[in-house]
Short mmCIF file of C-alpha atoms and ligand atoms in Angstrom, two decimals:
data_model
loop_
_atom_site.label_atom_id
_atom_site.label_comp_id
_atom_site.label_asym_id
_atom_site.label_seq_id
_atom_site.Cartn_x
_atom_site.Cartn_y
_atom_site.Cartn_z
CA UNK E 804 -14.38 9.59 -5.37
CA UNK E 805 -14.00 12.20 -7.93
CA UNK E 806 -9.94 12.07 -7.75
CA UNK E 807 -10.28 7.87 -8.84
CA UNK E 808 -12.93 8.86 -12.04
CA UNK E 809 -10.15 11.47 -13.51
CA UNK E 810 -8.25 8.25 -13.06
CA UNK E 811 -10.50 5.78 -14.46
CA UNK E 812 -7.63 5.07 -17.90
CA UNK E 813 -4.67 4.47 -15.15
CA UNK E 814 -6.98 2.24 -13.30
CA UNK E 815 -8.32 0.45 -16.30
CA UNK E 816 -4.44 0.29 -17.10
CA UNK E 817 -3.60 -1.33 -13.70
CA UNK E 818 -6.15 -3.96 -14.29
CA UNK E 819 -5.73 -5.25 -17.96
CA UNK E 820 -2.43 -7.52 -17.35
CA UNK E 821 -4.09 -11.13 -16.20
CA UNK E 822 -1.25 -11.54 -13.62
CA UNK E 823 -1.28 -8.24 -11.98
CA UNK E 824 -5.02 -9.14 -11.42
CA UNK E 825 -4.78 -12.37 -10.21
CA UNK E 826 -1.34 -10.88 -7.82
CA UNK E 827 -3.56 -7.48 -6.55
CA UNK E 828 -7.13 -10.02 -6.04
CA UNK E 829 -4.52 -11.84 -3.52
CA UNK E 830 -3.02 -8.84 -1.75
CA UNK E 831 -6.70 -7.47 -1.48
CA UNK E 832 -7.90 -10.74 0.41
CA UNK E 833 -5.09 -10.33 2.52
CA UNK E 834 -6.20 -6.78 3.31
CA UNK E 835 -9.81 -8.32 4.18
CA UNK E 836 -9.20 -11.22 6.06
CA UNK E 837 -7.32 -8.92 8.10
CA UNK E 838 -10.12 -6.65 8.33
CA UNK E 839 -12.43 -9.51 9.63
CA UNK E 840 -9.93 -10.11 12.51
CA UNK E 841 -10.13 -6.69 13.54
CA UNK E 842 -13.61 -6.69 13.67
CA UNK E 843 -13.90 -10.14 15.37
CA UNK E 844 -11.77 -8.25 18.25
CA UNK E 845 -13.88 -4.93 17.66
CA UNK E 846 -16.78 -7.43 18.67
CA UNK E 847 -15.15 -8.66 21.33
CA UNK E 848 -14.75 -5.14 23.15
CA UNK E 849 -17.80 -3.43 22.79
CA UNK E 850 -20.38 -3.30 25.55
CA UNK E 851 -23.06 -2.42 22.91
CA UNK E 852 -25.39 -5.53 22.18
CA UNK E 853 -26.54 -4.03 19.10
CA UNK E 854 -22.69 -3.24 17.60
CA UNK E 855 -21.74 -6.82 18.53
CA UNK E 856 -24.12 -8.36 16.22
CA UNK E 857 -23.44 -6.10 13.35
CA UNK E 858 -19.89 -6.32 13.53
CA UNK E 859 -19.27 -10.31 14.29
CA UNK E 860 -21.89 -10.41 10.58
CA UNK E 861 -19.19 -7.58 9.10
CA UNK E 862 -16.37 -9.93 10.04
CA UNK E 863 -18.10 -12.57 8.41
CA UNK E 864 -18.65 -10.67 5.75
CA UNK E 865 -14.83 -9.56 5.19
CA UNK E 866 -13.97 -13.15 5.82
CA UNK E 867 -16.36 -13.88 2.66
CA UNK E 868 -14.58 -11.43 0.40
CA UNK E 869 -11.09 -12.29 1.09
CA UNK E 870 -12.30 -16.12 -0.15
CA UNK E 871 -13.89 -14.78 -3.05
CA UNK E 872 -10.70 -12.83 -4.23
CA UNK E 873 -8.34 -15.68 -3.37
CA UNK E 874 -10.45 -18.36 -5.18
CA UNK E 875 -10.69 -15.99 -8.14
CA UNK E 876 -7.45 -15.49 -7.83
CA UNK E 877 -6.07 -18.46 -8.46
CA UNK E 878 -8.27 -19.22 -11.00
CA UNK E 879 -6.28 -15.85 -12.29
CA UNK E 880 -3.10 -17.74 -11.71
CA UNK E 881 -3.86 -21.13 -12.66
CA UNK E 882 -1.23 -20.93 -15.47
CA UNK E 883 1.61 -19.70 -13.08
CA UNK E 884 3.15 -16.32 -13.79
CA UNK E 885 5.42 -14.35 -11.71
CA UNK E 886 4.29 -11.48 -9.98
CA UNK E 887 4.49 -8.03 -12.02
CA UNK E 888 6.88 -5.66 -11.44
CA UNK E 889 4.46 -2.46 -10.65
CA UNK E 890 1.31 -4.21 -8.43
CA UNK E 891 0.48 0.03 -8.16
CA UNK E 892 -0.81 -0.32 -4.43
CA UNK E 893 -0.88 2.91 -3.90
CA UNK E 894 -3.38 3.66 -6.68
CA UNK E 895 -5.65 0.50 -6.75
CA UNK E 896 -5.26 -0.61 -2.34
CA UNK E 897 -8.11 -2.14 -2.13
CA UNK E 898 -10.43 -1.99 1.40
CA UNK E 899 -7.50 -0.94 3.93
CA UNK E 900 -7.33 1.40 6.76
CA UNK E 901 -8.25 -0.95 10.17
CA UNK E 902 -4.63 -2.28 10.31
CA UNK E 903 -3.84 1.15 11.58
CA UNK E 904 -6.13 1.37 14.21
CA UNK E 905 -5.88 0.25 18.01
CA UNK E 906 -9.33 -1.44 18.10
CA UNK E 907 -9.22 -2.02 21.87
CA UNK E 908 -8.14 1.72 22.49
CA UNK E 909 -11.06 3.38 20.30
CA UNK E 910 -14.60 4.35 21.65
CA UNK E 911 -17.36 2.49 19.97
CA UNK E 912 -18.24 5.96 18.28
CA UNK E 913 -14.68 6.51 16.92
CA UNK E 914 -14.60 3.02 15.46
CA UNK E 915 -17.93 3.70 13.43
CA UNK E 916 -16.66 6.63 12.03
CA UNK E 917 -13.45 5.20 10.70
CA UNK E 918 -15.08 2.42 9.27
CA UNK E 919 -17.94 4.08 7.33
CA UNK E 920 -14.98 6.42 6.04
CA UNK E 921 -13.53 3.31 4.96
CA UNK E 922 -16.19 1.48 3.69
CA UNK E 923 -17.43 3.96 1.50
CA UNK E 924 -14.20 4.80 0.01
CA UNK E 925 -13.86 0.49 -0.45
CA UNK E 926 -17.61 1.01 -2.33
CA UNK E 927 -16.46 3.80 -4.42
CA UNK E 928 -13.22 2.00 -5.43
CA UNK E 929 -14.88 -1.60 -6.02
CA UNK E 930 -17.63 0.72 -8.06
CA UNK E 931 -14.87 1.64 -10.22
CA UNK E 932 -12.86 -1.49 -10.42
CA UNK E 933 -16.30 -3.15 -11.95
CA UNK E 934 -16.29 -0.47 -14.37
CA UNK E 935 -12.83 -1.10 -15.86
CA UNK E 936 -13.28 -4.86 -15.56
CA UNK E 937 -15.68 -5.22 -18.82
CA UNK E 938 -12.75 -7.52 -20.44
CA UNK E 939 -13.01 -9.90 -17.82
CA UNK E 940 -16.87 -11.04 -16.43
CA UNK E 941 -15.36 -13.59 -13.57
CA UNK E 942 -13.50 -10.59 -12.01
CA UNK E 943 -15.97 -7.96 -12.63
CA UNK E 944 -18.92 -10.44 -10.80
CA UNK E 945 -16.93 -10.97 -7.63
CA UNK E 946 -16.49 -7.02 -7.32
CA UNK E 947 -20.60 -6.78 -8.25
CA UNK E 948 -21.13 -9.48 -5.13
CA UNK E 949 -18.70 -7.86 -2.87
CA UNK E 950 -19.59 -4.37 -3.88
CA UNK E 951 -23.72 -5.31 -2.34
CA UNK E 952 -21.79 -6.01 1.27
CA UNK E 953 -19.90 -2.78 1.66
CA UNK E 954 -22.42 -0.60 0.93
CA UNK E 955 -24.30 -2.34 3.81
CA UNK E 956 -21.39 -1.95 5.68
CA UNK E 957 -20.78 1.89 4.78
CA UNK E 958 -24.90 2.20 5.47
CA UNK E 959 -25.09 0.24 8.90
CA UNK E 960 -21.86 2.07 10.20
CA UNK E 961 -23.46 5.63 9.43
CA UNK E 962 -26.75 4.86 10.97
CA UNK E 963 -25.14 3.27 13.73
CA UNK E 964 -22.62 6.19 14.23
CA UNK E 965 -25.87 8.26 14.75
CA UNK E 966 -27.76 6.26 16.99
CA UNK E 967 -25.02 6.47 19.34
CA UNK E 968 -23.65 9.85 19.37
CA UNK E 969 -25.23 13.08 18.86
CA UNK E 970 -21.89 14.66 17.64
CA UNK E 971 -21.67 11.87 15.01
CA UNK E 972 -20.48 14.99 12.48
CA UNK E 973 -17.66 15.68 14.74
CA UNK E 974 -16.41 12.17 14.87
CA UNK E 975 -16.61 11.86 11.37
CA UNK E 976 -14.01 15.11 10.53
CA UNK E 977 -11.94 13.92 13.05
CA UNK E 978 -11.80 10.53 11.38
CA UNK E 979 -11.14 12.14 7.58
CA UNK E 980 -8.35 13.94 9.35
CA UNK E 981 -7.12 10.80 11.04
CA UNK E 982 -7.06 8.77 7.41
CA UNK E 983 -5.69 11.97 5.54
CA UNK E 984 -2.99 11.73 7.97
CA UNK E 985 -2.58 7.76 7.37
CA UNK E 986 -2.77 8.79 3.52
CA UNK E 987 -0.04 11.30 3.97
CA UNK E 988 2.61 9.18 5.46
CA UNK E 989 1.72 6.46 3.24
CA UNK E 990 2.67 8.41 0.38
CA UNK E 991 5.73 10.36 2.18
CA UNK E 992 6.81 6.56 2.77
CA UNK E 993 6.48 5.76 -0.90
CA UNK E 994 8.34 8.81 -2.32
CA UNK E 995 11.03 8.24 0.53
CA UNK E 996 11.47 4.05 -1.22
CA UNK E 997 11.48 5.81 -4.84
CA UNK E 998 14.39 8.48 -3.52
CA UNK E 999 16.29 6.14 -2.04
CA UNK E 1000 16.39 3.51 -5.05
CA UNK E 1001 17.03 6.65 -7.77
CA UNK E 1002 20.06 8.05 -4.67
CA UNK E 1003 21.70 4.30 -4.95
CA UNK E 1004 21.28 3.70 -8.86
CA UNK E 1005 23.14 7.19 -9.04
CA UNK E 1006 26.05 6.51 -6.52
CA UNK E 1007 25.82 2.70 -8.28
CA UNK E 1008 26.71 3.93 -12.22
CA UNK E 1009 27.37 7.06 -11.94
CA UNK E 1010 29.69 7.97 -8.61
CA UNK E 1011 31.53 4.33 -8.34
CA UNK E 1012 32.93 4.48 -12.01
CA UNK E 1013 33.76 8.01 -11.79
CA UNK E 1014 35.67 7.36 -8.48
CA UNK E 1015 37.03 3.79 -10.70
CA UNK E 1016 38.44 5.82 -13.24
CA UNK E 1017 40.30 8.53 -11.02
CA UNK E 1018 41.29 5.75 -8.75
CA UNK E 1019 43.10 4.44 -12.30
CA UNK E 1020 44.49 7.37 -13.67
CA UNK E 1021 45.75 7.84 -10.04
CA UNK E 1022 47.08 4.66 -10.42
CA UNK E 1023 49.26 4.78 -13.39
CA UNK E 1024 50.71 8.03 -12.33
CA UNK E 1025 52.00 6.10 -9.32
CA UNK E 1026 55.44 5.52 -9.60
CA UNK E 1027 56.51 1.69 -9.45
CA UNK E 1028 59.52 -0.45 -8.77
CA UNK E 1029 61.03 -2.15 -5.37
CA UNK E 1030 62.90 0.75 -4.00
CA UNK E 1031 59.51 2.72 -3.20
CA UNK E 1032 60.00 0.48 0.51
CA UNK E 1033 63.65 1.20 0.86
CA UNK E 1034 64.31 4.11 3.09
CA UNK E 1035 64.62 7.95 2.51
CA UNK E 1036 68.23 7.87 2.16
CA UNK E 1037 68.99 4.68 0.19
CA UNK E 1038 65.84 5.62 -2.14
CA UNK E 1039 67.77 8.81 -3.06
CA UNK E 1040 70.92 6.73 -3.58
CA UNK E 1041 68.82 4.59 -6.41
CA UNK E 1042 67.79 7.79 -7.79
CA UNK E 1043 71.03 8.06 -9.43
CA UNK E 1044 73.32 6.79 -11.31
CA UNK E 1045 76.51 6.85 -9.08
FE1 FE2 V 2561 -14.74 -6.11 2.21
FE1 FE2 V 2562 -16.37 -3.89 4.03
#
């Protein structure tokens, strides 16, 4: 994707701290191990003999890659280090996109569509992520290994999109506008988290001490003493002297 080469310093950023590497190869084999479930089910439904091989072999697949990133992983994290305080998700995700899908509810057609859309964006960012990984070879060789799969998976999905529907072009707009949508609300969600922390570290030092201090000064100008509880008439008697 053009957008993630302008990008390529940020993302070689992301990916130089050893603990952020080891913390976003975890969340990424989270992201796959889920994607192998949804295939396994995506199996499951289809009526298509052909599509049920293909996708119980993705599954395995995904199931593959979210071992590879956990075992590197921990070799990542083998010294113990807390996880850093920017993982940048929304930058460097990973393969995502089938947790938002209904497998059961989608055509076999619709399915193929999404997932070649997200395949080949998964390619294109594991295609990058080997770029920026020259610094470390054990990272860079699981994203070479895993990299092979999902371009057969962004290949098999396309062909197989084809062989099955003659409006495979249609499918596949509908689709981009399905994950722009996904993309937009993932980001709306974002900027809504970043609001709210700035709106509360403003009311937290800036509003609550300015309301402190008033509340003080308010406070001394208060006038003191135990006849503020007598009543209105006796409280004018202790007013004066006589
Ligand atoms: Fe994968
Ligand atoms: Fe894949």
């Amino acid at each position: 994707m053009g957008w993630d080469r302008l990008l390529r310093p940020l993302h070689a950023w992301i990916w130089r701290a050893r603990a952020r590497r080891g913390h976003k190869l975890l969340a990424f084999a989270r992201t796959e191990a889920d994607g192998s479930r949804h295939l396994a089910r995506a199996a499951e439904c289809t009526r298509d003999r052909r599509l049920r091989a293909l996708f119980l072999r993705h599954a395995g697949d995904e199931q593959r890659h979210a071992d590879r990133f956990t075992a590197r992983a921990r070799e990542l994290l083998a010294g113990g280090s807390r996880a850093p305080w920017l993982q940048a998700s929304l930058l460097a995700p990973g393969e995502r996109g089938l947790d938002a899908l209904g497998i059961a509810d989608e055509t076999d057609a619709q399915l193929l569509a999404f997932l070649h859309l997200s395949e080949r964006a998964a390619a294109s960012r594991f295609a990058l992520y080997h770029d920026v990984l020259g610094r470390d070879p054990g990272t860079r060789a699981v994203f070479g290994d895993i990299l092979r799969d999902e371009e057969f998976h962004m290949n098999y999905t396309q062909a197989q999109l084809r062989r099955i529907d003659p409006r495979h072009r249609r499918q596949l707009w509908r689709a981009r506008a399905r994950r722009l949508w996904k993309a937009y609300l993932r980001a709306a969600t974002a900027l809504a988290g970043i609001l709210g922390t700035l709106m509360l570290l403003v009311q937290y030092f800036l509003v609550l001490p300015l309301f402190a201090l008033l509340a003080r000064r308010a406070a001394r100008r208060e006038p003191t003493g135990f006849w503020l509880h007598a009543p209105r008439a006796a409280r004018d008697e202790l007013r004066t002297q006589y």
